[in-house]
JSON list of C-alpha atoms in Angstrom, two decimals:
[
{"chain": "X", "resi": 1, "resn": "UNK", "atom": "CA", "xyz": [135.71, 131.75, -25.60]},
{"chain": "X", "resi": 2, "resn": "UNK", "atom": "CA", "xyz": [133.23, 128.93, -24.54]},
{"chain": "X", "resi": 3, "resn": "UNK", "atom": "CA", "xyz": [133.75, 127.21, -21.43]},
{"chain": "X", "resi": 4, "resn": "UNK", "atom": "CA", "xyz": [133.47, 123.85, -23.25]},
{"chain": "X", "resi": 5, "resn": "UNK", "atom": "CA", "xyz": [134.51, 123.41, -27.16]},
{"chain": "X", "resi": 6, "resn": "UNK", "atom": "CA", "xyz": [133.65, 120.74, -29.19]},
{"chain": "X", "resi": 7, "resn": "UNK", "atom": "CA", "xyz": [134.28, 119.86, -32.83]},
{"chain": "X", "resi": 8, "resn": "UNK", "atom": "CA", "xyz": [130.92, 119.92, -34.50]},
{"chain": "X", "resi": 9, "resn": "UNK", "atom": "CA", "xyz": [131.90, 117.12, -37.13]},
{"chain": "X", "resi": 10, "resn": "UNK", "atom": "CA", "xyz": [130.17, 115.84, -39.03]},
{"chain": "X", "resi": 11, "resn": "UNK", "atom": "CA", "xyz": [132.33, 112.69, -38.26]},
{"chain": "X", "resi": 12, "resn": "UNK", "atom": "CA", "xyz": [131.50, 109.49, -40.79]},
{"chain": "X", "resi": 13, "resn": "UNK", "atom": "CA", "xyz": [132.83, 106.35, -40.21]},
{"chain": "X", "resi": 14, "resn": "UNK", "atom": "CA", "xyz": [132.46, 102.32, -40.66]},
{"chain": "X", "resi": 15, "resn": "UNK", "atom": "CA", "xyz": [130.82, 100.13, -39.08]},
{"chain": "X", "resi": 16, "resn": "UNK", "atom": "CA", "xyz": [133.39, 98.54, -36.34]},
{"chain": "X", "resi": 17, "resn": "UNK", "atom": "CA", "xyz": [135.29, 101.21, -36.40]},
{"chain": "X", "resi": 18, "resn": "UNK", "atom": "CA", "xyz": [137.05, 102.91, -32.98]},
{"chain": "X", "resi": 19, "resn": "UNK", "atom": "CA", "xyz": [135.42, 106.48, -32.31]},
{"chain": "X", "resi": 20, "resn": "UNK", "atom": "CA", "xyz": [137.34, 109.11, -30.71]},
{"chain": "X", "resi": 21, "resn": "UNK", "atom": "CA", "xyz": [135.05, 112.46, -29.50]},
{"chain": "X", "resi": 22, "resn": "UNK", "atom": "CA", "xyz": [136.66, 114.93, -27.96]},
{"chain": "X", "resi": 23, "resn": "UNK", "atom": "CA", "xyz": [135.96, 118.52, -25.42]},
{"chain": "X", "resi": 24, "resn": "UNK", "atom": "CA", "xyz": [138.28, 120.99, -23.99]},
{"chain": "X", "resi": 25, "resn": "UNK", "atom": "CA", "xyz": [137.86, 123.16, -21.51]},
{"chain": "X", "resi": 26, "resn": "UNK", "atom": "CA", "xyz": [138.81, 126.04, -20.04]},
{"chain": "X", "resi": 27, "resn": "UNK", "atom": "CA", "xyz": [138.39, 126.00, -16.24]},
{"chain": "X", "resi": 28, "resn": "UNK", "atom": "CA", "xyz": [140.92, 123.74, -14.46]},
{"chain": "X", "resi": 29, "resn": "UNK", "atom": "CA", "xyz": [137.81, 123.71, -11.61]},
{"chain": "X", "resi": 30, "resn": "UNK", "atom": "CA", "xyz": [135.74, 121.40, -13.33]},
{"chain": "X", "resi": 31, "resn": "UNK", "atom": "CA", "xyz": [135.47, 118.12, -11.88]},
{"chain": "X", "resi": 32, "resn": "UNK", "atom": "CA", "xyz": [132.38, 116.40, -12.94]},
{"chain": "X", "resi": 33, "resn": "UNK", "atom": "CA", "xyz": [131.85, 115.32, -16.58]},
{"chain": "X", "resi": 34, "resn": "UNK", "atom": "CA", "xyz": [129.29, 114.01, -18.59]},
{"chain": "X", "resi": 35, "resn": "UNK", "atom": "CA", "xyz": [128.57, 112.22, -21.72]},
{"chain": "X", "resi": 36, "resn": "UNK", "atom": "CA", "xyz": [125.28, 112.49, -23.47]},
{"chain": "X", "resi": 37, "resn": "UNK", "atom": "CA", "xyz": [123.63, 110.82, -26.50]},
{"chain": "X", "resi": 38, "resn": "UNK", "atom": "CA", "xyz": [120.88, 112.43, -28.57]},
{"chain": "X", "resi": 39, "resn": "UNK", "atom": "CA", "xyz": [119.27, 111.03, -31.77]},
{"chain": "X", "resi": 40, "resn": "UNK", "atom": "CA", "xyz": [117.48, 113.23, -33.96]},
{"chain": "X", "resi": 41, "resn": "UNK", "atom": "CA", "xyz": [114.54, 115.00, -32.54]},
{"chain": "X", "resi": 42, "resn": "UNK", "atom": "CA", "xyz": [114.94, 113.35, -29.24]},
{"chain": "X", "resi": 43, "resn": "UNK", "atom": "CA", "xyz": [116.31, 115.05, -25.47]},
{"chain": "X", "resi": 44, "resn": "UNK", "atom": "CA", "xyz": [119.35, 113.76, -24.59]},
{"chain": "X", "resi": 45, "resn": "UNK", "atom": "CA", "xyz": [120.11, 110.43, -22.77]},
{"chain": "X", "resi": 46, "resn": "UNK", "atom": "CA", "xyz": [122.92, 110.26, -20.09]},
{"chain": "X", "resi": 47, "resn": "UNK", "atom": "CA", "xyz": [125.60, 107.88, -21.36]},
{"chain": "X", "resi": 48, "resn": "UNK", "atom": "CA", "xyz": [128.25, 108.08, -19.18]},
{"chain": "X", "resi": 49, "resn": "UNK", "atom": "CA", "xyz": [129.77, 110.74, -16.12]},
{"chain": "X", "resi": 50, "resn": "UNK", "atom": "CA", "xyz": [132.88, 110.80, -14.56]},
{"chain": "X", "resi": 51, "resn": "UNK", "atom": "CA", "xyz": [134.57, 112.38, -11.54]},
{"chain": "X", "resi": 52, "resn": "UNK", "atom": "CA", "xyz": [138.43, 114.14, -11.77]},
{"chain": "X", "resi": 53, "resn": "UNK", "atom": "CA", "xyz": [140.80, 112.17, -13.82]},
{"chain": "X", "resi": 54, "resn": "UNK", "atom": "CA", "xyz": [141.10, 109.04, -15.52]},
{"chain": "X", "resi": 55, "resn": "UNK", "atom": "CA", "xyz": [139.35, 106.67, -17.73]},
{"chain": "X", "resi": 56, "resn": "UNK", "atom": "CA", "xyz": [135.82, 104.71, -17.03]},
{"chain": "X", "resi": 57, "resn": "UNK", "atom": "CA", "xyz": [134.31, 102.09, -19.22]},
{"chain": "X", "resi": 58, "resn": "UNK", "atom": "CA", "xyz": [131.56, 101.01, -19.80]},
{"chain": "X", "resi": 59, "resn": "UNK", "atom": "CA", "xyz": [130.70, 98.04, -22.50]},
{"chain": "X", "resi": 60, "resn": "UNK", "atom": "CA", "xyz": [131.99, 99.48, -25.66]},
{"chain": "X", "resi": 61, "resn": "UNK", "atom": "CA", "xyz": [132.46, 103.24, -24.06]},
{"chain": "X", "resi": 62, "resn": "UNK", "atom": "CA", "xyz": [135.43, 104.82, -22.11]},
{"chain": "X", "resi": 63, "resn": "UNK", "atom": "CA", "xyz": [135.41, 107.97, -21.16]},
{"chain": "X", "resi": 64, "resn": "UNK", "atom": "CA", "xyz": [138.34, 109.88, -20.50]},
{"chain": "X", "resi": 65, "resn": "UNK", "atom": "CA", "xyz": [139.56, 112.62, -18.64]},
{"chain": "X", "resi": 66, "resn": "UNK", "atom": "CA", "xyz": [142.87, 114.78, -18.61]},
{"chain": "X", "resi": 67, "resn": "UNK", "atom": "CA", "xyz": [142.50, 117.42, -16.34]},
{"chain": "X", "resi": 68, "resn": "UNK", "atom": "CA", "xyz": [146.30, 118.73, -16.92]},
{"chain": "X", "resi": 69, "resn": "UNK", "atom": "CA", "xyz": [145.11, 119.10, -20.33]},
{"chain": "X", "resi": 70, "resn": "UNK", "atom": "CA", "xyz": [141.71, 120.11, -19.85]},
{"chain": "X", "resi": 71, "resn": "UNK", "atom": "CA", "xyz": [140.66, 117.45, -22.74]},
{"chain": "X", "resi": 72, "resn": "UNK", "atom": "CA", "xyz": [137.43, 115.22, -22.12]},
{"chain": "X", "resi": 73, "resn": "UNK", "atom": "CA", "xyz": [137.03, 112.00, -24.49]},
{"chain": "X", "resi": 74, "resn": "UNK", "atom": "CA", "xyz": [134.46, 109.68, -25.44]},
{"chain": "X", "resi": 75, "resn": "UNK", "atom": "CA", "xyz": [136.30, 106.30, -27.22]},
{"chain": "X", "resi": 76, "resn": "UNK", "atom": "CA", "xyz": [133.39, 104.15, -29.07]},
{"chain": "X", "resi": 77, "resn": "UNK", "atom": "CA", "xyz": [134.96, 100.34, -30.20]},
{"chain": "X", "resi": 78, "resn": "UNK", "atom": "CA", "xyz": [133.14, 98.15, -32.05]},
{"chain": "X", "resi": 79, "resn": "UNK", "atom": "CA", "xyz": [130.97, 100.92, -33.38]},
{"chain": "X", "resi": 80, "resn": "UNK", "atom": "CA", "xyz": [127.61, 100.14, -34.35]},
{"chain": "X", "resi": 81, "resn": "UNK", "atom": "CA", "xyz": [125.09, 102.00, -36.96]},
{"chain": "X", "resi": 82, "resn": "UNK", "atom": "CA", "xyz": [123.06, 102.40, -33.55]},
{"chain": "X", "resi": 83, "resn": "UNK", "atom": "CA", "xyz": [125.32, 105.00, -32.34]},
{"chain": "X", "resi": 84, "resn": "UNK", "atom": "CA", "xyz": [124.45, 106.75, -35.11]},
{"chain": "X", "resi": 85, "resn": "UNK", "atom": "CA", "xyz": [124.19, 110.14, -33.00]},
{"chain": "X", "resi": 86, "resn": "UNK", "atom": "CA", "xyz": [124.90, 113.24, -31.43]},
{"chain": "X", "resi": 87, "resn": "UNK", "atom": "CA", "xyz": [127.24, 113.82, -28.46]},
{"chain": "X", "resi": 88, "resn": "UNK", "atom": "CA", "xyz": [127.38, 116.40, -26.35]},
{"chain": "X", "resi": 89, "resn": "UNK", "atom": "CA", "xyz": [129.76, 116.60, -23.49]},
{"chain": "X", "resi": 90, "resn": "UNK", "atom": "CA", "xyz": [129.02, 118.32, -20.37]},
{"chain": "X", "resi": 91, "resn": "UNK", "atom": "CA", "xyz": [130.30, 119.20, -17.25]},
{"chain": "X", "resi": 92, "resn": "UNK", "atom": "CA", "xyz": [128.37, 120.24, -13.79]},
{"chain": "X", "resi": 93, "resn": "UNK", "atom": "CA", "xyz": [129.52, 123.48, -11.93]},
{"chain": "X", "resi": 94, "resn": "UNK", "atom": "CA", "xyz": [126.31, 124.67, -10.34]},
{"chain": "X", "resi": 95, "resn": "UNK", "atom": "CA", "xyz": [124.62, 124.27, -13.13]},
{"chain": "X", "resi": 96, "resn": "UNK", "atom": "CA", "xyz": [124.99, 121.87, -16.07]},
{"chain": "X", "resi": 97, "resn": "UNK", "atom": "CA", "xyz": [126.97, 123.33, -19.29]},
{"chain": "X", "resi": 98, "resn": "UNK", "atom": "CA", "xyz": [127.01, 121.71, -22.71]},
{"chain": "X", "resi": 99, "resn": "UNK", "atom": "CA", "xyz": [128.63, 121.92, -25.36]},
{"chain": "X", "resi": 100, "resn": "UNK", "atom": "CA", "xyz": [127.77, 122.04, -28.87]},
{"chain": "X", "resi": 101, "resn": "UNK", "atom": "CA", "xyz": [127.40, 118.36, -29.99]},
{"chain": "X", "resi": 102, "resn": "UNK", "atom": "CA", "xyz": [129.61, 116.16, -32.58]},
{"chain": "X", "resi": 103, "resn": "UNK", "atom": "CA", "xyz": [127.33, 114.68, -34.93]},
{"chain": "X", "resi": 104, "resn": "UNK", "atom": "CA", "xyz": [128.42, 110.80, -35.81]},
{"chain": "X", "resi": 105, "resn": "UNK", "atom": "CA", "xyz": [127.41, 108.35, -38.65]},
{"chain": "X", "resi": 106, "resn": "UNK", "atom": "CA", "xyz": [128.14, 105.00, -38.74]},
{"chain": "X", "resi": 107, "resn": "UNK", "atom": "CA", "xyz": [127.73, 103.78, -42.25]},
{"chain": "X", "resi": 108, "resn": "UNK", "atom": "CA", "xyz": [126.93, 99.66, -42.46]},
{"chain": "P", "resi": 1, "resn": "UNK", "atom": "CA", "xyz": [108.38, 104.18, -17.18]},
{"chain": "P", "resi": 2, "resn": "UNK", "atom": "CA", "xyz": [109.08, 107.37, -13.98]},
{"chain": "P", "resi": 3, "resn": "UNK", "atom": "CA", "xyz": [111.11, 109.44, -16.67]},
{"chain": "P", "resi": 4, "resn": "UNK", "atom": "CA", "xyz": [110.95, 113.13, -17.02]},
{"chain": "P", "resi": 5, "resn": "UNK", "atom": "CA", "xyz": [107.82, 113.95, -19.42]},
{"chain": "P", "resi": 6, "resn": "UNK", "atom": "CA", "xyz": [107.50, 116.97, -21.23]},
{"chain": "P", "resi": 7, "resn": "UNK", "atom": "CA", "xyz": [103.81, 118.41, -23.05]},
{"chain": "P", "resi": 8, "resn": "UNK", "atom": "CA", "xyz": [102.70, 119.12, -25.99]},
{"chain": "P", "resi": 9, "resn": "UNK", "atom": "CA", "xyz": [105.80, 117.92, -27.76]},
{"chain": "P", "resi": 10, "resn": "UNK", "atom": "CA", "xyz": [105.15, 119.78, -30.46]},
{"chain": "P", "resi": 11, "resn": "UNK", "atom": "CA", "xyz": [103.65, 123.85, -30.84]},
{"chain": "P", "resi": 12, "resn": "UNK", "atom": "CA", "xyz": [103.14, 125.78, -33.67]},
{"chain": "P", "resi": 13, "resn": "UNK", "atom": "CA", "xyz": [101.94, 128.93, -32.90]},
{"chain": "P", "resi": 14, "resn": "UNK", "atom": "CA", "xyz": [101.80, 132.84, -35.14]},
{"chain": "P", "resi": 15, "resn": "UNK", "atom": "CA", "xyz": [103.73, 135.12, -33.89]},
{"chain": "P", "resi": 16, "resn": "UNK", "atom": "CA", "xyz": [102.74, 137.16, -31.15]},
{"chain": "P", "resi": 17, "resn": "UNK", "atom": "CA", "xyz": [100.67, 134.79, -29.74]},
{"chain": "P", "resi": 18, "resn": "UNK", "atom": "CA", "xyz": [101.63, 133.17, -25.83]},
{"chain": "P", "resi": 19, "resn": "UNK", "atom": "CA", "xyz": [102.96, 129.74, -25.37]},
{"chain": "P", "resi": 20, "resn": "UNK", "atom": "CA", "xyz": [102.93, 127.59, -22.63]},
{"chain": "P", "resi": 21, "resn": "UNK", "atom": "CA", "xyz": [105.31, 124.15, -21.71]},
{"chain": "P", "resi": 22, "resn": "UNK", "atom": "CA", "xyz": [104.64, 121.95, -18.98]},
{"chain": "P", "resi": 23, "resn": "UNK", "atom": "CA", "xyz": [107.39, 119.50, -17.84]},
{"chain": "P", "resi": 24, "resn": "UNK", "atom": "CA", "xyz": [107.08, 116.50, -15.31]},
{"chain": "P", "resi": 25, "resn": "UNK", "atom": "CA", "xyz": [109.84, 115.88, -13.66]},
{"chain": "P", "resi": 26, "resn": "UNK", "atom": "CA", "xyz": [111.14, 112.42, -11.76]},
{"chain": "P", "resi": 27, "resn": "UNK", "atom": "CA", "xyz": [109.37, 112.41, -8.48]},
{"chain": "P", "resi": 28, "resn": "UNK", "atom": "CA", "xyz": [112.48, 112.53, -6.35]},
{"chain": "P", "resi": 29, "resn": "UNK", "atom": "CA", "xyz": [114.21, 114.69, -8.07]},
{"chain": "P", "resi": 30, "resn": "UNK", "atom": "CA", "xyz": [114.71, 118.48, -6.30]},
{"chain": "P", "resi": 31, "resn": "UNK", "atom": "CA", "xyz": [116.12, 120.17, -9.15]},
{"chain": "P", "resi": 32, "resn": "UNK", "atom": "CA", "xyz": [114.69, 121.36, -12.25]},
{"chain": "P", "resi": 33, "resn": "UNK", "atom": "CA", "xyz": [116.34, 122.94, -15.11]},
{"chain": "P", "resi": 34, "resn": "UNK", "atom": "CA", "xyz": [115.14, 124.08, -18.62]},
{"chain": "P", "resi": 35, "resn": "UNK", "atom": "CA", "xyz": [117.22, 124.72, -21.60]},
{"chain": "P", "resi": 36, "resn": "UNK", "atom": "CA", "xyz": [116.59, 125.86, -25.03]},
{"chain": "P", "resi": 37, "resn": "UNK", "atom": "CA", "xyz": [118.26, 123.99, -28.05]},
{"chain": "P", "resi": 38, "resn": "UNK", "atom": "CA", "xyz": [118.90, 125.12, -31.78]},
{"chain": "P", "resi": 39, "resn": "UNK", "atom": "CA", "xyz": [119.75, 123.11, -34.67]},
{"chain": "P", "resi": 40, "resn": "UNK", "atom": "CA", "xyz": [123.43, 121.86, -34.92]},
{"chain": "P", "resi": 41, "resn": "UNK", "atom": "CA", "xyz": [123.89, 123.55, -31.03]},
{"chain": "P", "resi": 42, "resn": "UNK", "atom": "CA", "xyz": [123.33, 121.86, -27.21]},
{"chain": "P", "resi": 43, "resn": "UNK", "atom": "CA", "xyz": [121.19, 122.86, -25.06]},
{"chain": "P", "resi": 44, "resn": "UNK", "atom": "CA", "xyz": [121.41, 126.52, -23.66]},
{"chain": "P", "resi": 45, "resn": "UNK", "atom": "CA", "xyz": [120.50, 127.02, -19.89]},
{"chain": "P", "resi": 46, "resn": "UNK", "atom": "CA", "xyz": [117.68, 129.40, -19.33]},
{"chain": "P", "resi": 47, "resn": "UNK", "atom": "CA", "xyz": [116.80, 128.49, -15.67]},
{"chain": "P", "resi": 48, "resn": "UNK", "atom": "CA", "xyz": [116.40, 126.65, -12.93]},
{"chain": "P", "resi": 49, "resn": "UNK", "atom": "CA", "xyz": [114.66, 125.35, -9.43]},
{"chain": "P", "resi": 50, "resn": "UNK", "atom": "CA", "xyz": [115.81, 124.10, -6.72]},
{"chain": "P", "resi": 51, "resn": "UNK", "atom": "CA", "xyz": [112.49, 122.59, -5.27]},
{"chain": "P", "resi": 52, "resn": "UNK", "atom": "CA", "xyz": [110.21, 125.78, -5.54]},
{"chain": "P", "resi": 53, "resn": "UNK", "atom": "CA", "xyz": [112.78, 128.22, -5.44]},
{"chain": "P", "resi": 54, "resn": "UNK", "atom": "CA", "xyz": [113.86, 129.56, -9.25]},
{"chain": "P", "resi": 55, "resn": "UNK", "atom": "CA", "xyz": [117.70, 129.80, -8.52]},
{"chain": "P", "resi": 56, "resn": "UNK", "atom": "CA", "xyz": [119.15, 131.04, -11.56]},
{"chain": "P", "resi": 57, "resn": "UNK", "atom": "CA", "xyz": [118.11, 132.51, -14.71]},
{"chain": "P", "resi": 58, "resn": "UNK", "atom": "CA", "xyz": [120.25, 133.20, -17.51]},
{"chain": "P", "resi": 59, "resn": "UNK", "atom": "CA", "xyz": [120.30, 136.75, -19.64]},
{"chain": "P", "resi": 60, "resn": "UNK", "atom": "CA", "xyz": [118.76, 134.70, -22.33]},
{"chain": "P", "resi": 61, "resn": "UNK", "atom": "CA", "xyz": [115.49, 134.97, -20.80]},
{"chain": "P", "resi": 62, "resn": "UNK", "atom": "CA", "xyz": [113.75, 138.09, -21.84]},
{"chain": "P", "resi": 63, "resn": "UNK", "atom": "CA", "xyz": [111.11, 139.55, -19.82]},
{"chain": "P", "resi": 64, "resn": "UNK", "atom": "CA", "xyz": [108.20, 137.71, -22.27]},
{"chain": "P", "resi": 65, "resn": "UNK", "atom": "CA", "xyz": [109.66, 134.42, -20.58]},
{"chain": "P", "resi": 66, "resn": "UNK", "atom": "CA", "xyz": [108.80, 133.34, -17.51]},
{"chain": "P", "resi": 67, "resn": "UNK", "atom": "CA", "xyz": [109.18, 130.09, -15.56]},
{"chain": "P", "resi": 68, "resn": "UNK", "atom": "CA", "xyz": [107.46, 128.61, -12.20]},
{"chain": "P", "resi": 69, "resn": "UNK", "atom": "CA", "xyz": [107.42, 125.70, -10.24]},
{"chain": "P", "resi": 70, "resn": "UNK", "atom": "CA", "xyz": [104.60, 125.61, -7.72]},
{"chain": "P", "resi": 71, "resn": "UNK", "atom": "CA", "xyz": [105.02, 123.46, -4.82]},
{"chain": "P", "resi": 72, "resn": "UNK", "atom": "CA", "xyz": [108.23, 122.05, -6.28]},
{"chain": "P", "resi": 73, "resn": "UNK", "atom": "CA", "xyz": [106.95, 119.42, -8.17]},
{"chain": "P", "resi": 74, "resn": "UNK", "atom": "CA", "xyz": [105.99, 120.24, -12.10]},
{"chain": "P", "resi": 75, "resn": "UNK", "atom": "CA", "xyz": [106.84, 123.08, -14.12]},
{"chain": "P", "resi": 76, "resn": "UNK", "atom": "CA", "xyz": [105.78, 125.53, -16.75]},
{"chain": "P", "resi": 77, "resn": "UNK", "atom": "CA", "xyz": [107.41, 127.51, -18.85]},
{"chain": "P", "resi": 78, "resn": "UNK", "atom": "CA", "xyz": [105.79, 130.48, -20.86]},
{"chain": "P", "resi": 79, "resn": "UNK", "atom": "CA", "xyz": [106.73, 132.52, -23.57]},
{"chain": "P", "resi": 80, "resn": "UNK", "atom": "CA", "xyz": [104.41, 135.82, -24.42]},
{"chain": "P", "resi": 81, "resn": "UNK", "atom": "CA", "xyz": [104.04, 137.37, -27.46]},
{"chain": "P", "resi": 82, "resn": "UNK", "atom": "CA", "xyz": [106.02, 134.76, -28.79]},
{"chain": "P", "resi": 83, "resn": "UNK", "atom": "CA", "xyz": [108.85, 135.72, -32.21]},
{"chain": "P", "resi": 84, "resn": "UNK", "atom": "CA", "xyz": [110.13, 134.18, -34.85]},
{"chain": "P", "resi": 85, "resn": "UNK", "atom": "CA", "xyz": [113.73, 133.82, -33.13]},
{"chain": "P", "resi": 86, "resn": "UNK", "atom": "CA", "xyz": [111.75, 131.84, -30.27]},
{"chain": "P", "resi": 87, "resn": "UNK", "atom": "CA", "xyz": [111.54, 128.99, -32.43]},
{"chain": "P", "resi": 88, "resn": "UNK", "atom": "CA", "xyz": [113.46, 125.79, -30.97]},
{"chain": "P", "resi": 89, "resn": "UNK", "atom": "CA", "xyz": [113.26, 123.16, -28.83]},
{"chain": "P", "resi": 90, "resn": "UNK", "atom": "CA", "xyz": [112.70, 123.51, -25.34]},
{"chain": "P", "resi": 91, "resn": "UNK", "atom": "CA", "xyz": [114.64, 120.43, -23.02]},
{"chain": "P", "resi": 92, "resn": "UNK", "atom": "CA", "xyz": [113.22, 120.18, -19.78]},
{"chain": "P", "resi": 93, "resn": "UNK", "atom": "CA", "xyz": [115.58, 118.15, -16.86]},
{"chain": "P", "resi": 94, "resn": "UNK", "atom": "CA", "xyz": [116.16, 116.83, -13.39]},
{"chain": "P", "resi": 95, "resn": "UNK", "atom": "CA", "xyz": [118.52, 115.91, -10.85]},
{"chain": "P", "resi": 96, "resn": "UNK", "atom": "CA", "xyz": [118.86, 115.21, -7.25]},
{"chain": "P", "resi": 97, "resn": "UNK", "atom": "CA", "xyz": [120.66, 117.38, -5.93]},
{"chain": "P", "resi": 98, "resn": "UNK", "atom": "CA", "xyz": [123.62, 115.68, -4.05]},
{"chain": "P", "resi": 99, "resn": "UNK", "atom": "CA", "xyz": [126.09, 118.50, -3.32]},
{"chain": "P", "resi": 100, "resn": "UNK", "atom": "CA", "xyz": [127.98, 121.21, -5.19]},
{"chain": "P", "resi": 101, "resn": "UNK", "atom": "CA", "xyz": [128.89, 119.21, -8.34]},
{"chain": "P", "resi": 102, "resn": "UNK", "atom": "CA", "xyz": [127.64, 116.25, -8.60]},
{"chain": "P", "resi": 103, "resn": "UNK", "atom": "CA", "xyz": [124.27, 114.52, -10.06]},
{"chain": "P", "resi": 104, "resn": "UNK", "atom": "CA", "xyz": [123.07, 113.53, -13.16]},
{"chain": "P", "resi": 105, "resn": "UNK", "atom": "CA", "xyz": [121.13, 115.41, -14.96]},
{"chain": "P", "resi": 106, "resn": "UNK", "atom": "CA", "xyz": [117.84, 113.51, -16.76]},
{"chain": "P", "resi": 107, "resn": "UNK", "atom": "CA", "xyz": [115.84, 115.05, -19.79]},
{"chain": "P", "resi": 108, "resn": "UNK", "atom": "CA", "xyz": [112.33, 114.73, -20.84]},
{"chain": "P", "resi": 109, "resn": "UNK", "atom": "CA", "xyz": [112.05, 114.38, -25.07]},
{"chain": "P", "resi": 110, "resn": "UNK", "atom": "CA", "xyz": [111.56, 118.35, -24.94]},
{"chain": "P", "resi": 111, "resn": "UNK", "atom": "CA", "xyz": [108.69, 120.45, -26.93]},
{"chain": "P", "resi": 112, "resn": "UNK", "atom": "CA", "xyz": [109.73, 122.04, -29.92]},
{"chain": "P", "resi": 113, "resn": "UNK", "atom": "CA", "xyz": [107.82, 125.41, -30.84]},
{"chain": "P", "resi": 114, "resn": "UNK", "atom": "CA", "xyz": [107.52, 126.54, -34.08]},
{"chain": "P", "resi": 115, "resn": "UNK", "atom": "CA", "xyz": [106.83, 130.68, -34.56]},
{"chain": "P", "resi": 116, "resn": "UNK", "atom": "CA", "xyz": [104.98, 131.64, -37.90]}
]
């Protein structure tokens, strides 16, 4: 088993739409949690971290995390063809672990 | 723009020929960390420094890669007699280190070998 499992996708939806990406994982140590973007062809860009539990926003992003669960989410409103992307979530224990990336397209 | 910066960005190269990757990180940044991506997968850790010192490597570096970070500031990455099954990208990040867990981890735009 993977320390962090996400659904690959692809997930296609319209323009304005509200995005839901999701992780699980398996060690109930984790406490640091990342979001990253990555367009085609292009290293990943930090979107958005969190600490523990809870929810933090950001514009149009909230990221979410339920540690009795062991579920990480990524909630996109308003989406734009622009977030037309890859997203990888990610956690830091010693060293940063990803996992595999749910590919998004936001048709106009 | 202080970003990480990664060279060449692209390599195509026969097989069994040696590669080299160079990777800037940002200048306050102690920790360095490359990974190795495949199509329709995230990036897979190979290794990483804190400030000089190569920390970690993972058991998916074979003994034709090899990594080094003199006087903790850039860092290359080379791969000898270089395989088909080497062909991918290869993401090179920082952080500042700021305790066990913590710190966000940058990327450069990574260099993606191709192996004839």
């Amino acid at each position: 088993q993977k320390e962090v499992e996400q659904d690959p996708g692809p997930l296609s939806v319209p323009e304005g739409a509200i995005v839901s990406l999701n992780c699980t994982y398996s060690n109930s140590a984790f406490q640091y949690f990342m979001w990253y973007r990555q367009y085609s062809r292009k290293g990943p860009e930090l979107l958005m971290y969190t600490y523990s539990s809870g929810n933090k926003e950001d514009g149009r992003f909230t990221a979410q995390v339920d540690k009795s669960s062991k579920y990480i989410s990524l909630f996109i409103r308003d989406s734009q063809p622009s977030d037309s992307a890859t997203y990888l979530c990610a956690y830091n224990f010693n060293k940063f672990y990803f996992g595999s990336g749910t590919k998004l397209n936001v048709k106009p | 723009d202080t970003g990480v910066s990664q060279n060449p960005r692209h390599k195509i190269t026969k097989r069994g020929q040696n590669v080299t990757f160079r990777c800037d990180p940002i200048s306050e940044h102690n920790r360095l960390y490359w990974y190795r991506q495949t199509l329709g997968q995230g990036p897979e850790f190979l290794t990483y420094f804190q400030n000089e010192a190569q920390l970690e490597k993972s058991r998916l570096l074979s003994d034709r890669f090899s990594a080094e970070r003199p006087k903790g500031s850039f860092s290359t990455l080379e791969i000898q007699r270089t395989e088909q099954g080497d062909s991918a990208m290869y993401l090179c990040a920082s952080s500042r280190d700021r305790g066990m867990n913590t710190g966000e981890l940058f990327f450069g735009e990574g260099s993606r070998l191709t192996v004839l």
